[in-house]
């Protein structure tokens, strides 16, 4: 039985531990943080994630879909709040399929428990990876005052955006890496349930207050509260670098998110005390080293959160790798890892690109009439010709088509819709047979 | 008197130590390697550099130009060796200005000696930077078995492509970084002087055997030998990854660099024993942190060696910073460092771009007839109108115009010459008044 060491018991790491354990591997997981079941997670900054089709596919592959279905909250669409406080609702999908919101902490605890219940999986907390020796296949873990070396046939870096395994790889020649911070950051504000424990906003929707250069977003929690997040540039008059005090925050909300103020009784206090955080995009290549090391999840491709796909792409990394093992076996691990890199590097890069693109869409385009017109036309064509027109969002959220293929198809749609939106009178006759036929014609001809 | 700690006693670090020492700062330099005067440098891999105008400007600024003039070898042009062994010579500059080849080891020793001779400069070798605390302004140096903390008003990362100071910065939010390895690597072969101690090749020229996808380069040493370097892709039939044995190397030279074989008596042995190395481009932003930390040289912008400008750009970083201190004083160091980043990040990025561009030019375009035609036309226009047409190479090598401005002007020249080379019959009448006038016309109109 081959031995696998996974560095990091986050979502990707603990999911992989469970799935590799089920395959019969001897799995040792090291996690630098304390056991999440014995401590609060992430020091009060609740983080909500969305499980999309890719996430469910990975969970189903490992046979734990039903387990996780118990702890999600469905979201069927976006609810847009304009400057005047008007709200409008846009379903994600014409079939009324939902995406599912989940608490990162709860999800993680569940995966850790599932993995640890297997006799051949062991998880050791409070263990920090100081060094990896790729030639010897050893990881050197700082555990309390001790530095202990452990060896394995496969070392997996599932240790997130600040990955120690990737940091060790970065010292190898021919390992490419970049970290790019975007010009915007974020600050969270918690929107509680009302006195009766009921939600203050439509609980079935993801809420967005799009304001072009910035936005407020609200994502439901299981307790009927919402995690609100302001995403905004650091610079400028209303840049986060210049909105430090509670009074600054209140003035900002008065001007741009007035209807949200009554939802957050302690807004000033939260604004002043919650940290302003930066958002990074990480890319690297390859995702493996030799025949014994690989990266999964944020360690390979951390991204901004605007498509809600970071976690789904991470689970997909693991699912794809597991299927490669099913197909090729593990006798030539070098070859399996090479295919893994070949398939997942373009997917990881596209995931980052798509996430950046969706930031523009969410904060900006949803407030743009021509974007809404485009969505209406696409929705109609999709409804009438579901076999042909699958919008980018659907490709990303409701299929397992590799991200880079979805991205390419989305860019093709952009070229088609650019021509459609340039048609005379399209604002009035978008619903006409003529427009629909032109979309279909371009669908066949535009490459 | 303010205290400065410079991490790294390489060329940029020791030059800065000397220049800051002359300004009256208390300078402490830490270098991880042993004293270069007591040990051979870089384990036998001799590395030759070229001092261009920017380098001389920096040395002159610090008053040590004459000191360095004593240890350089002039190079006036490129000597091209074709597949049949024919040679052709191209001057770098119509004024017969030279560039100057210098041994990295000798250069470094001289700078270290100059710096150490100042009473307020101290250099400590065998000191590895483990950690930087930006808030406290301390560097934590591993010295033998001890870890000692030192504090300073300014911490300078001059510690090269694998910079520890930059690695510490990379853990800070909003610090952007990338490392990109190109698809080609290199292997060195030493071309000795002949039995009488005379050079086997024209000692005044840089020698190139351009072969489109790869090339051999020869750069003169002070002992009349040459450092030969094969730059080639890793992949493919004649990729470096597949040319491992001495016999592989000999077969490769037989096919592509036949005229160089007699110059290298122990070619097979050298080929087998000398390492194959990778080539990396490093970019980051900003080049400073807060009011007390900055990066210079390769730590900020390591590049491929094809323009021979890495060292010159590094000395220029320091010269620009010193002039900013002259202009603004050091009472508001944060402001000085912000201007430094503003000026040097675009310059550093352009240095990397220009170096990559020159790889294409050296290995590929010099073997291309239309490139040679273009050079002839440019040379004529430059000779007749030196106030107008300054070729990119001249802007880079013989001026102090910031690299990004030189790059932009070079791209404008590309657009102009693209039109010129598309003129009917230009191959025959390139020397005509008509072509010259058209170049001048486009020079005024093309932006």
PDB file of C-alpha atoms in Angstrom, chain A residues 170 173-181 234 241 278, chain B residues 170 173-181 234 241 278:
ATOM      1  CA  UNK A 170       9.589  27.899  -6.049  1.00  0.00           C
ATOM      2  CA  UNK A 173      14.595  25.758 -11.446  1.00  0.00           C
ATOM      3  CA  UNK A 174      11.878  25.793 -14.113  1.00  0.00           C
ATOM      4  CA  UNK A 175       9.027  26.249 -11.659  1.00  0.00           C
ATOM      5  CA  UNK A 176       6.984  29.263 -12.745  1.00  0.00           C
ATOM      6  CA  UNK A 177       4.958  31.286 -10.286  1.00  0.00           C
ATOM      7  CA  UNK A 178       3.128  34.564  -9.944  1.00  0.00           C
ATOM      8  CA  UNK A 179       1.155  36.358  -7.249  1.00  0.00           C
ATOM      9  CA  UNK A 180      -0.863  39.380  -8.349  1.00  0.00           C
ATOM     10  CA  UNK A 181      -2.921  41.433  -5.968  1.00  0.00           C
ATOM     11  CA  UNK A 234      -8.079  50.662  -2.108  1.00  0.00           C
ATOM     12  CA  UNK A 241      -7.567  52.840   2.340  1.00  0.00           C
ATOM     13  CA  UNK A 278      -6.353  42.157   0.027  1.00  0.00           C
TER      14      UNK A 278
ATOM     15  CA  UNK B 170       6.332  38.192  -0.764  1.00  0.00           C
ATOM     16  CA  UNK B 173      -0.279  41.589   1.210  1.00  0.00           C
ATOM     17  CA  UNK B 174      -0.235  43.702  -1.967  1.00  0.00           C
ATOM     18  CA  UNK B 175       3.296  42.720  -2.977  1.00  0.00           C
ATOM     19  CA  UNK B 176       3.202  41.411  -6.552  1.00  0.00           C
ATOM     20  CA  UNK B 177       5.747  38.950  -7.846  1.00  0.00           C
ATOM     21  CA  UNK B 178       6.432  36.597 -10.722  1.00  0.00           C
ATOM     22  CA  UNK B 179       9.175  34.190 -11.716  1.00  0.00           C
ATOM     23  CA  UNK B 180       9.049  32.878 -15.288  1.00  0.00           C
ATOM     24  CA  UNK B 181      11.563  30.446 -16.661  1.00  0.00           C
ATOM     25  CA  UNK B 234      15.396  22.260 -23.353  1.00  0.00           C
ATOM     26  CA  UNK B 241      17.540  17.963 -22.031  1.00  0.00           C
ATOM     27  CA  UNK B 278      17.825  27.458 -16.502  1.00  0.00           C
TER      28      UNK B 278
END
